[in-house]
XYZ file of C-alpha atoms in Angstrom:
389
model
C 0.000 0.000 0.000
C 1.195 3.589 -0.564
C 2.624 5.452 2.395
C -0.623 7.420 2.659
C -3.995 7.443 0.962
C -4.056 10.486 -1.341
C -6.793 13.069 -1.073
C -8.558 14.722 -3.984
C -6.910 17.920 -5.220
C -8.584 20.370 -7.638
C -6.740 20.900 -10.897
C -7.370 24.660 -10.825
C -7.798 27.082 -7.929
C -11.444 28.081 -7.443
C -10.840 31.653 -8.630
C -9.427 30.361 -11.940
C -11.954 27.569 -12.378
C -14.876 29.982 -11.967
C -13.398 32.627 -14.252
C -12.736 30.500 -17.317
C -13.933 32.042 -20.588
C -16.769 30.530 -22.553
C -15.493 27.795 -24.908
C -15.249 28.833 -28.547
C -16.310 26.843 -31.549
C -13.521 25.494 -33.676
C -14.912 26.975 -36.885
C -15.949 30.636 -37.133
C -19.520 31.410 -38.150
C -18.786 32.198 -41.851
C -17.028 28.870 -42.301
C -19.874 26.952 -40.633
C -22.415 28.727 -42.827
C -20.405 28.073 -45.979
C -20.039 24.415 -45.110
C -23.767 24.079 -44.553
C -24.468 25.595 -47.983
C -21.936 23.312 -49.667
C -23.539 20.285 -48.052
C -26.889 21.309 -49.475
C -25.876 22.327 -53.010
C -22.424 21.012 -53.890
C -21.016 18.313 -51.639
C -21.617 14.577 -51.678
C -22.952 13.335 -48.315
C -22.420 9.759 -49.495
C -18.689 10.352 -50.043
C -18.278 11.983 -46.629
C -20.180 9.179 -44.932
C -18.108 6.532 -46.731
C -14.847 8.133 -45.589
C -15.993 8.255 -41.967
C -17.266 4.672 -42.195
C -13.831 3.487 -43.334
C -12.204 5.338 -40.445
C -14.703 3.919 -37.950
C -14.116 0.366 -39.194
C -10.356 0.759 -38.798
C -10.717 2.161 -35.278
C -13.040 -0.692 -34.298
C -10.720 -3.483 -35.416
C -10.723 -6.375 -32.929
C -7.561 -7.029 -30.932
C -6.421 -10.228 -29.245
C -4.621 -8.257 -26.528
C -4.548 -4.647 -25.405
C -2.950 -2.182 -27.814
C -0.788 0.505 -26.185
C 0.038 3.727 -28.054
C 2.760 6.163 -26.981
C 2.407 9.865 -27.807
C 5.504 12.046 -27.522
C 7.157 15.084 -29.107
C 10.535 16.720 -29.455
C 9.641 19.769 -27.350
C 6.913 21.201 -25.176
C 4.079 23.174 -26.708
C 3.828 21.019 -29.828
C 0.325 19.795 -28.947
C 1.309 16.397 -27.529
C -1.310 16.270 -24.768
C -3.946 17.634 -27.152
C -3.301 14.852 -29.671
C -3.288 12.242 -26.894
C -6.649 13.540 -25.635
C -8.145 13.526 -29.141
C -7.008 9.924 -29.657
C -8.464 8.828 -26.319
C -11.785 10.571 -27.003
C -12.014 9.091 -30.494
C -11.208 5.549 -29.354
C -13.674 5.823 -26.472
C -16.416 6.988 -28.842
C -15.963 4.315 -31.509
C -14.834 1.258 -29.558
C -17.279 -0.696 -27.361
C -14.498 -2.049 -25.132
C -12.559 -0.275 -22.335
C -10.217 2.592 -23.298
C -7.602 4.106 -20.977
C -5.615 7.353 -21.131
C -2.426 7.419 -19.036
C -0.568 10.607 -18.192
C 3.141 9.746 -18.129
C 4.207 13.415 -18.116
C 3.303 14.351 -14.527
C 5.450 17.491 -14.377
C 4.255 19.347 -17.479
C 1.400 17.313 -18.964
C -2.088 18.761 -19.387
C -3.960 15.561 -20.224
C -6.365 15.754 -17.226
C -7.258 19.339 -18.205
C -7.858 18.364 -21.843
C -10.088 15.434 -20.844
C -12.208 17.601 -18.549
C -11.076 16.395 -15.117
C -11.822 18.828 -12.292
C -9.802 17.133 -9.560
C -7.300 14.301 -9.237
C -6.595 11.855 -6.472
C -4.731 8.689 -7.402
C -1.692 9.010 -9.666
C 0.173 6.433 -11.696
C 2.882 6.136 -9.055
C 0.254 5.558 -6.336
C -1.567 2.899 -8.348
C 1.670 1.057 -9.190
C 2.193 0.381 -5.462
C -1.149 -1.347 -4.941
C -1.700 -3.192 -8.233
C -2.410 -6.864 -7.753
C -2.794 -9.560 -10.455
C -6.127 -10.582 -8.958
C -7.664 -7.138 -9.538
C -10.609 -6.900 -11.905
C -11.436 -3.867 -13.997
C -14.216 -3.050 -11.544
C -11.552 -2.793 -8.853
C -9.300 -0.600 -10.998
C -11.911 1.924 -12.045
C -12.245 3.036 -8.440
C -8.781 4.579 -8.805
C -9.415 6.094 -12.263
C -11.311 9.141 -13.527
C -14.026 8.799 -16.189
C -14.040 11.050 -19.234
C -16.554 11.736 -21.998
C -17.356 8.788 -24.238
C -16.919 6.119 -21.572
C -13.106 6.130 -21.282
C -10.917 6.180 -18.168
C -8.050 8.470 -17.158
C -5.061 7.771 -14.911
C -3.412 11.115 -13.992
C 0.334 11.376 -13.529
C 0.336 13.560 -10.427
C -1.631 16.036 -8.374
C 0.085 18.962 -10.044
C 3.180 19.094 -7.830
C 6.211 20.732 -9.428
C 9.092 18.348 -10.083
C 6.984 15.172 -9.968
C 8.480 12.336 -11.982
C 7.144 8.919 -12.990
C 9.671 6.243 -12.079
C 10.551 3.922 -14.961
C 9.876 0.837 -12.814
C 6.454 2.177 -11.840
C 5.690 2.832 -15.518
C 6.562 -0.752 -16.458
C 4.412 -2.152 -13.657
C 1.471 -0.018 -14.766
C 1.645 -0.849 -18.445
C 2.179 -4.566 -17.885
C -0.652 -4.878 -15.368
C -3.233 -2.707 -17.146
C -2.794 -4.077 -20.649
C -5.068 -7.061 -20.140
C -7.953 -4.868 -18.980
C -8.062 -2.223 -21.736
C -8.363 -2.723 -25.482
C -6.641 0.593 -26.234
C -4.328 2.590 -23.969
C -3.068 6.032 -24.994
C 0.053 7.145 -23.100
C 0.843 10.863 -22.948
C 4.626 10.655 -22.524
C 7.225 13.193 -21.545
C 9.036 15.047 -24.287
C 12.071 13.343 -25.736
C 14.712 12.324 -24.737
C 13.210 11.546 -21.297
C 13.661 7.949 -20.149
C 9.973 7.066 -19.921
C 9.346 8.499 -23.396
C 12.220 6.516 -24.903
C 11.023 3.343 -23.192
C 7.431 3.879 -24.329
C 8.402 4.508 -27.943
C 10.094 1.117 -28.254
C 7.768 -1.028 -26.103
C 4.286 0.006 -27.269
C 2.488 -1.374 -30.314
C 2.324 2.025 -32.054
C 3.971 5.396 -31.537
C 2.810 8.908 -32.356
C 5.255 11.794 -32.735
C 3.685 15.232 -32.540
C 5.587 18.020 -34.250
C 4.738 21.638 -35.020
C 4.326 22.365 -38.709
C 7.555 24.380 -38.869
C 10.831 23.665 -40.695
C 12.775 23.207 -37.446
C 10.087 20.936 -36.006
C 10.129 18.733 -39.099
C 13.935 18.521 -39.093
C 14.090 17.543 -35.410
C 11.388 14.912 -35.830
C 13.256 13.411 -38.787
C 16.229 12.876 -36.456
C 13.970 11.095 -33.949
C 12.591 8.850 -36.696
C 16.129 7.951 -37.775
C 16.909 7.013 -34.168
C 13.785 4.854 -33.942
C 14.577 3.144 -37.227
C 18.091 2.388 -36.014
C 16.747 0.526 -33.000
C 14.664 -1.902 -35.058
C 13.535 -1.755 -38.703
C 10.006 -2.801 -37.731
C 9.331 0.268 -35.583
C 9.011 2.914 -38.290
C 6.073 1.211 -40.075
C 4.138 1.481 -36.801
C 4.884 5.207 -36.326
C 2.553 8.091 -37.094
C 3.701 11.717 -37.263
C 1.081 14.385 -36.555
C 1.799 17.858 -37.936
C 0.054 20.384 -35.689
C -0.815 23.899 -36.843
C -0.748 26.672 -34.261
C -2.152 29.290 -36.646
C -4.490 29.284 -39.646
C -1.565 29.822 -42.027
C 1.003 27.025 -41.914
C 4.693 27.847 -42.050
C 5.680 24.680 -43.927
C 4.642 22.871 -47.089
C 2.675 19.921 -45.737
C 3.302 17.747 -48.807
C 7.041 18.281 -48.720
C 7.101 17.716 -44.964
C 5.152 14.474 -45.380
C 7.564 13.249 -48.057
C 10.551 14.107 -45.843
C 9.160 12.476 -42.701
C 7.506 9.498 -44.406
C 10.780 7.986 -45.641
C 11.110 4.629 -43.898
C 7.413 3.848 -43.588
C 6.018 6.335 -41.051
C 2.612 7.857 -41.774
C 2.342 11.662 -41.741
C -1.028 13.302 -41.093
C -1.917 16.965 -40.420
C -4.040 18.317 -37.584
C -5.444 21.675 -38.747
C -5.670 24.813 -36.668
C -8.772 24.855 -34.513
C -9.924 27.797 -32.383
C -11.435 25.498 -29.766
C -8.187 23.551 -29.319
C -6.075 26.704 -29.355
C -8.054 28.180 -26.440
C -6.936 25.377 -24.094
C -9.012 23.767 -21.377
C -11.290 20.776 -21.687
C -11.945 19.487 -25.199
C -15.639 19.464 -26.045
C -15.859 17.404 -29.199
C -19.158 18.958 -30.312
C -17.376 22.336 -30.547
C -14.491 21.116 -32.711
C -14.299 22.276 -36.304
C -15.484 19.857 -38.970
C -11.999 19.467 -40.454
C -10.551 18.819 -37.000
C -13.073 16.054 -36.295
C -12.335 14.448 -39.643
C -8.578 14.720 -39.082
C -8.860 13.219 -35.601
C -10.798 10.252 -36.998
C -8.201 9.700 -39.736
C -5.330 9.883 -37.248
C -7.017 7.467 -34.836
C -7.788 5.042 -37.687
C -4.201 5.101 -38.923
C -2.798 4.643 -35.418
C -5.071 1.687 -34.635
C -4.374 0.087 -38.007
C -0.634 0.225 -37.356
C -0.997 -0.930 -33.756
C -3.031 -3.946 -34.817
C -0.503 -4.808 -37.537
C 1.925 -5.736 -34.728
C -0.521 -8.263 -33.262
C 1.347 -11.626 -33.417
C -1.836 -13.608 -34.086
C -2.782 -11.196 -36.891
C 0.638 -11.541 -38.543
C 0.561 -15.330 -38.237
C -2.860 -15.531 -39.872
C -1.783 -13.208 -42.674
C 1.396 -15.234 -43.299
C -0.553 -18.491 -43.415
C -3.044 -17.062 -45.890
C -0.225 -15.668 -48.027
C 1.552 -19.047 -48.171
C -1.547 -21.008 -49.190
C -2.554 -21.132 -52.871
C -5.453 -18.897 -53.733
C -7.750 -21.785 -54.733
C -7.143 -23.667 -51.459
C -7.600 -20.827 -49.015
C -10.144 -21.651 -46.303
C -13.293 -19.668 -45.744
C -13.068 -16.743 -43.302
C -13.257 -17.896 -39.676
C -16.645 -17.775 -38.017
C -17.048 -15.598 -34.930
C -16.711 -17.435 -31.607
C -19.943 -18.534 -30.006
C -18.891 -18.515 -26.363
C -17.500 -14.982 -26.167
C -13.921 -16.215 -25.782
C -12.419 -13.359 -27.793
C -10.929 -10.790 -25.422
C -12.708 -7.889 -27.124
C -15.829 -7.601 -29.215
C -15.419 -7.490 -33.002
C -17.323 -4.973 -35.127
C -18.715 -5.480 -38.577
C -16.166 -6.090 -41.367
C -14.314 -3.027 -42.619
C -15.297 -1.695 -46.033
C -12.904 -1.618 -48.938
C -9.927 0.650 -48.287
C -8.860 -0.860 -44.964
C -7.731 -4.416 -44.276
C -10.506 -6.771 -43.246
C -10.239 -7.476 -39.501
C -9.474 -11.049 -38.495
C -10.995 -12.777 -35.503
C -8.506 -13.302 -32.647
C -7.774 -16.941 -31.761
C -9.892 -18.723 -29.185
C -8.295 -18.659 -25.765
C -6.713 -22.030 -24.802
C -7.797 -21.390 -21.191
C -11.583 -21.104 -21.150
C -11.651 -21.236 -17.388
C -9.982 -17.797 -17.140
C -12.415 -14.895 -16.635
C -13.132 -13.029 -19.889
C -11.794 -9.567 -20.443
C -14.223 -6.896 -19.252
C -16.296 -5.283 -21.936
C -18.490 -2.278 -22.029
C -21.888 -2.852 -23.652
C -21.790 -2.024 -27.390
C -23.393 1.202 -28.388
C -24.527 2.304 -31.866
C -22.290 4.727 -33.679
C -23.366 7.092 -36.402
C -20.385 7.406 -38.783
C -21.551 10.826 -39.862
C -20.848 12.231 -36.375
C -17.293 11.113 -35.559
C -17.430 11.553 -31.788
C -19.079 14.865 -30.983
C -22.442 16.258 -30.293
C -23.720 13.565 -27.928
C -24.011 13.256 -24.213
C -21.189 11.426 -22.420
C -21.707 7.709 -22.003
């Protein structure tokens, strides 16, 4: 047990919490009006719906074990915690199984603020001292904070200056929590901190957030070269997010994508959004339309690359590739006893790989992984505009 039971601490002093400005919409009024007119007279709702359906199918891919995703950057202020929060909110909206956001940047991270937490109590270091293999997810959620969409948050600290997450505590947390959560988003420290370096090479996918500036792109290219030197299979599971801090970008996005994509990393932009730029809790219904679409694309790409490292998925793909086309067996039928660790959605449409069913557990006597009840998802509304689950 920890030396003392922590008490709840507000994230902001009362005078600051009560004086926060009214949240702004991501798109200004003229842009919203123009978009509405284009949807009526010029745009193709079917094409927009198809694109969001493809993204939703990729995000909902079944996994045979928890997928952990590290989010880091080369310097503070790049939008690392914002991207981590957007990923967590998107996964929580689309996936019917448990989603966790972990703050591994206790000194400077803003993940609890971005996910709407008002106070924190238990931190990652506190939870690492009391974790027990016999704990169920119902035991763990008593130490976590819920956020919109049905996800869970584990803060890094109570806001104390100089707080650090010990590398041993981080390993205990990630090893113990993986079996309970289908997707875990880790908001890491900025590089080259030890926890960030460890997370980048031990998770199933990694996201590098960089400002859309020439110096940001150059520094991130150096990090990608370092990652590729550790193991050639790491770069194909990396996603670079170019964040824009102003409406006018200071770099050519296409040239930046070509420069950073060498080696197999995906490069996706996150456009400027007034709601995100204002700070504070992210309210997805206030995000700009382009921001919601970009967040869905980023989450789909990250999950697709995280699932590609699933050993059972690779083994199935290799077996199918080695068999002659005319002798390939029919697709596996879904399990009837609920032995798959996480629920599988409907097959993905053309444009994303068809999800495979995870293998049946060889130990049926073990308790099944906890699942949240499935909820319908309208692909035309990526993850905003509804009440929290």
